[in-house]
Amino acid sequence: MKKVHVNEDKCLGCRLCEYWCAFSHSGEKYMPDAFNLQKPPVPRIVVEENDKITFAVACRHCDDAICVKSCISGALSKQADGTVLVDESKCVGCHTCVLVCPFGAIRMDEGKAVKKCDLCLKTGGVPSCVQHCPNRAIVYEER
Amino acid sequence: MSKYVIIGNSTAGIAAAEAIRKTDKKGSLTIISEEKGAAYGRPLISYYLQGVTTDETLPYRPADFYEKLNITLKDGVKAEKIDPSGKKVYLSDGESVSYDKLLVATGSVPFVPPANGLDEVREKFTFYTIEDARKLKAALKPDTRLLIIGAGLIGLKCMEGAYEITHDITVIDLADRVLSSVLDEDCAKIVSKKIDEKGVRLVLNDKVKEFHENYCVTDGGVKVEFDVLVTAVGVKPNVSLVADAGGKINRGIVTDLKQRTSLPDVYAAGDCTVSHDASSGADKIMAVLPNAYLQGETAGFNMSGDDREICNLVPLNSIGFFGVHVLSAGSTQGAMLEQKGEDFIKRFFVKDNRLTGFILIGNYDRAGILLSLIRERVPLDTVDFKAMTLLPELAFFPKTVRREKLDR
Ligand SMILES: Cc1cc2nc3c(=O)[nH]c(=O)nc-3n(C[C@H](O)[C@H](O)[C@H](O)COP(=O)(O)OP(=O)(O)OC[C@H]3O[C@@H](n4cnc5c(N)ncnc54)[C@H](O)[C@@H]3O)c2cc1C
């Protein structure tokens, strides 16, 4: 299946992917409206950074997804198209998925359902992080 | 056509059914369940009490699950006896079902120790099933004085759920701290502090000497008045079906790595089994949902002819009480490393160049990266472990390893 892949040699560490991810899932139409909320929206992609490298990490939509198997409520599930999605109405925020995801790709949103990459399937087309990466370090492709 | 029978319609049973249907779409598949209705995530019962989970969001799987997987659910019926030579299960409704492959996924049963005067208490509950939660919810009113015996995971989750209805709660435990099976003294203090702040009374290091209809007296001389009592001192593996049939038991049902019991064509998975802890090498009753799933899945694959072995099971827990989250995994063997701040504590246990366990409170972003160090037995000198104790990142793995991980 097509996934979000990151080329760490090209990543600039600008974090635009984080901002666009958060914004495009915020439900707001105008970026400042999203980030001037009392609690800014949580990005589902995370940029890692140390003195040598930077790169972004998002859900791998694993075939054998350990988060789905470990979910205590059944909120996380593997869809027929391969995506791993969270049903926010069922998630109780226990964070067992945060404890088991070996990529650290499930994000917490205080007191609320966890957030994770949904490949922007609802908004259609190419994931927002991919669209807005200025250096084409993030791509959406099958490998 | 194979006949599969699963006893227990909870996490381990459902996991097995899902695995069986990946390999065998045709065989007949029957689930026998003492509890009525579709499966639900058992940990949700406290969220149900709290009002966070509703009847709509309770089910573990979508409404068409049983139909889609062509499962016959016999609910409200108890399996009473296994006849391993005749390959039959006898049921409480007088019927019997025969099997080619049987899975016992009977979970745990709440343990209620005998106590003086307990018979006098009229409003008393255990906290293990959704039925328990429904009954308790109906019994609780805003002015109810609630007494919970047991400050372990189940007792404290019950406390948190009930707090939405009544603030008048007392919790008594024999141990000197809360969550004594998961937390050491310092970590337990952080949780108790939050409980104190909420005005819940904790009576630790003490036990009830005798119950009366509306009060109890402890060994330590504390008198607690109550209207409703919940006993949550612990659970034990539900092994009786396999024990009675002559299967091997060592506290829990003993299985091999394919989840086979000592009885032919009888498998077992989940809370009812004893399992191997990869972090300590010990055989343990783990009784957590993620492991019940993994074991059930492994059983299901093997029952339907797809050879699999269970590996890398470690105890793990992620639980929150009044907004304080505690994540723990593995064991506490080896030397301890600590990171501490005003509102967080992280403890790591390291032995022979491997991470054996951790406890994280208040700061646990990306904790799964740490769990992977335990599960995959990663030699710590191949990563920047010190940096990971501050914030776990994939950046601290060598580039080739990271590439391999992410390129999938
Ligand atoms: C309040 C509470 C909170 C919890 N929180 C967490 C948590 O946060 N994280 C976590 O990992 N775990 C948690 N757990 C533990 C978790 O619920 C269990 O580990 C998990 O449910 C085990 O699944 P299982 O399928 O092995 O067994 P169970 O869920 O115990 O289910 C066994 C089923 O088998 C049925 N059964 C038994 N005997 C028979 C019979 N003879 N015939 C027919 N049916 C039978 C029972 O009725 C039951 O429905 C919690 C448990 C409780 C009670």
Coordinates of C-alpha atoms in Angstrom, one line a residue, chain B residues 204-360:
Chain B
L204 CA -3.1 1.2 53.6
N205 CA -1.1 -1.4 55.4
D206 CA -4.4 -2.6 57.0
K207 CA -7.2 -5.1 56.5
V208 CA -10.8 -5.5 57.5
K209 CA -11.2 -7.4 60.7
E210 CA -15.0 -7.6 60.5
F211 CA -17.8 -6.4 58.5
H212 CA -21.2 -5.2 59.7
E213 CA -24.2 -4.3 57.6
N214 CA -23.1 -0.7 57.1
Y215 CA -19.6 -0.4 58.6
C216 CA -16.4 -2.3 59.0
V217 CA -13.5 -2.2 61.5
T218 CA -9.9 -2.9 60.5
D219 CA -7.1 -4.6 62.3
G220 CA -5.6 -1.1 62.7
G221 CA -8.7 0.0 64.5
V222 CA -10.1 2.2 61.8
K223 CA -13.9 2.2 61.5
V224 CA -15.3 2.9 58.0
E225 CA -19.0 3.5 57.4
F226 CA -20.3 2.6 54.0
D227 CA -23.5 1.9 52.0
V228 CA -21.9 0.0 49.1
L229 CA -19.0 -2.4 49.2
V230 CA -16.8 -3.5 46.2
T231 CA -14.3 -6.3 46.7
A232 CA -11.4 -6.0 44.3
V233 CA -8.5 -7.7 46.0
G234 CA -7.4 -9.6 42.9
V235 CA -8.2 -12.1 40.3
K236 CA -7.1 -15.6 39.7
P237 CA -6.8 -17.6 36.5
N238 CA -10.0 -19.5 35.6
V239 CA -8.4 -23.0 35.2
S240 CA -11.1 -25.3 36.4
L241 CA -12.3 -26.8 33.0
V242 CA -8.8 -27.8 32.1
A243 CA -7.8 -28.9 35.6
D244 CA -10.9 -31.1 35.9
A245 CA -10.1 -32.7 32.5
G246 CA -6.6 -33.6 33.8
G247 CA -4.7 -30.8 32.1
K248 CA -1.4 -29.5 33.5
I249 CA -1.8 -26.4 35.8
N250 CA 0.8 -24.3 37.4
R251 CA -1.3 -21.5 38.9
G252 CA -2.5 -20.9 35.4
I253 CA -3.1 -23.3 32.6
V254 CA 0.3 -24.5 31.2
T255 CA 0.8 -24.3 27.5
D256 CA 3.7 -24.6 25.1
L257 CA 4.7 -21.7 22.7
K258 CA 2.0 -22.8 20.3
Q259 CA -0.6 -22.3 23.1
R260 CA -1.3 -26.0 23.3
T261 CA -2.2 -27.4 26.7
S262 CA -1.2 -30.8 27.8
L263 CA -4.5 -32.2 26.6
P264 CA -4.7 -33.2 22.9
D265 CA -6.2 -30.6 20.6
V266 CA -7.0 -28.3 23.5
Y267 CA -5.4 -24.9 23.4
A268 CA -5.5 -22.1 26.0
A269 CA -4.8 -18.4 25.8
G270 CA -5.2 -15.2 27.8
D271 CA -5.6 -14.6 31.5
C272 CA -6.3 -18.2 32.3
T273 CA -2.8 -19.2 31.3
V274 CA 0.7 -18.9 32.8
S275 CA 3.0 -17.3 30.3
H276 CA 6.7 -16.8 29.8
D277 CA 8.0 -13.3 30.6
A278 CA 10.8 -12.5 28.1
S279 CA 12.1 -9.7 30.2
S280 CA 12.9 -11.8 33.3
G281 CA 12.8 -15.3 32.0
A282 CA 10.1 -16.2 34.7
D283 CA 6.8 -17.9 34.1
K284 CA 4.1 -15.6 35.2
I285 CA 0.4 -14.8 35.3
M286 CA 0.4 -11.6 33.3
A287 CA -3.3 -10.9 33.0
V288 CA -3.2 -8.0 30.6
L289 CA -5.2 -7.5 27.5
P290 CA -2.5 -7.0 24.9
N291 CA -1.0 -10.4 25.8
A292 CA -4.3 -12.1 25.9
Y293 CA -4.8 -10.9 22.2
L294 CA -1.3 -12.2 21.2
Q295 CA -1.8 -15.5 22.8
G296 CA -5.3 -15.9 21.4
E297 CA -4.1 -15.1 18.0
T298 CA -1.2 -17.6 18.2
A299 CA -3.7 -20.3 19.4
G300 CA -6.1 -19.5 16.5
F301 CA -3.3 -19.8 13.9
N302 CA -2.1 -23.1 15.2
M303 CA -5.6 -24.5 15.6
S304 CA -6.3 -23.8 11.9
G305 CA -3.0 -25.2 10.7
D306 CA -0.8 -22.1 10.4
D307 CA 2.3 -22.9 12.5
R308 CA 3.2 -20.0 14.9
E309 CA 5.0 -19.6 18.2
I310 CA 4.4 -16.9 20.7
C311 CA 7.4 -14.8 21.6
N312 CA 8.5 -11.6 23.2
L313 CA 5.7 -11.4 25.8
V314 CA 6.4 -9.1 28.6
P315 CA 4.2 -7.7 31.3
L316 CA 3.0 -4.3 30.4
N317 CA 0.4 -1.8 31.6
S318 CA -0.7 1.7 30.7
I319 CA -3.2 3.0 33.1
G320 CA -4.4 6.4 34.2
F321 CA -6.0 7.5 37.4
F322 CA -7.5 11.0 37.6
G323 CA -5.3 12.1 34.8
V324 CA -2.0 10.6 36.2
H325 CA -0.8 8.0 33.7
V326 CA 1.5 5.2 34.7
L327 CA 3.2 3.2 32.0
S328 CA 5.2 0.1 33.0
A329 CA 6.8 -2.8 31.2
G330 CA 9.0 -5.7 31.8
S331 CA 10.6 -6.5 35.2
T332 CA 12.6 -4.6 37.7
Q333 CA 15.8 -6.7 37.4
G334 CA 19.2 -5.1 37.3
A335 CA 20.5 -1.7 38.0
M336 CA 18.2 1.3 38.2
L337 CA 18.6 4.5 36.2
E338 CA 16.4 7.4 36.9
Q339 CA 15.2 10.6 35.3
K340 CA 13.1 12.9 37.5
G341 CA 11.5 16.2 37.3
E342 CA 8.9 18.2 39.1
D343 CA 6.0 16.5 37.5
F344 CA 7.5 13.2 36.2
I345 CA 9.5 10.2 37.1
K346 CA 11.1 7.6 34.8
R347 CA 12.8 4.5 36.1
F348 CA 14.8 2.1 34.0
F349 CA 16.1 -1.3 34.8
V350 CA 19.2 -2.5 33.0
K351 CA 20.9 -5.9 33.2
D352 CA 23.6 -7.4 30.9
N353 CA 23.6 -4.6 28.4
R354 CA 19.8 -5.0 28.0
L355 CA 16.8 -3.0 29.1
T356 CA 14.7 -5.3 31.3
G357 CA 11.9 -2.9 32.3
F358 CA 10.7 0.6 33.0
I359 CA 8.2 2.7 34.9
L360 CA 7.2 6.0 33.5

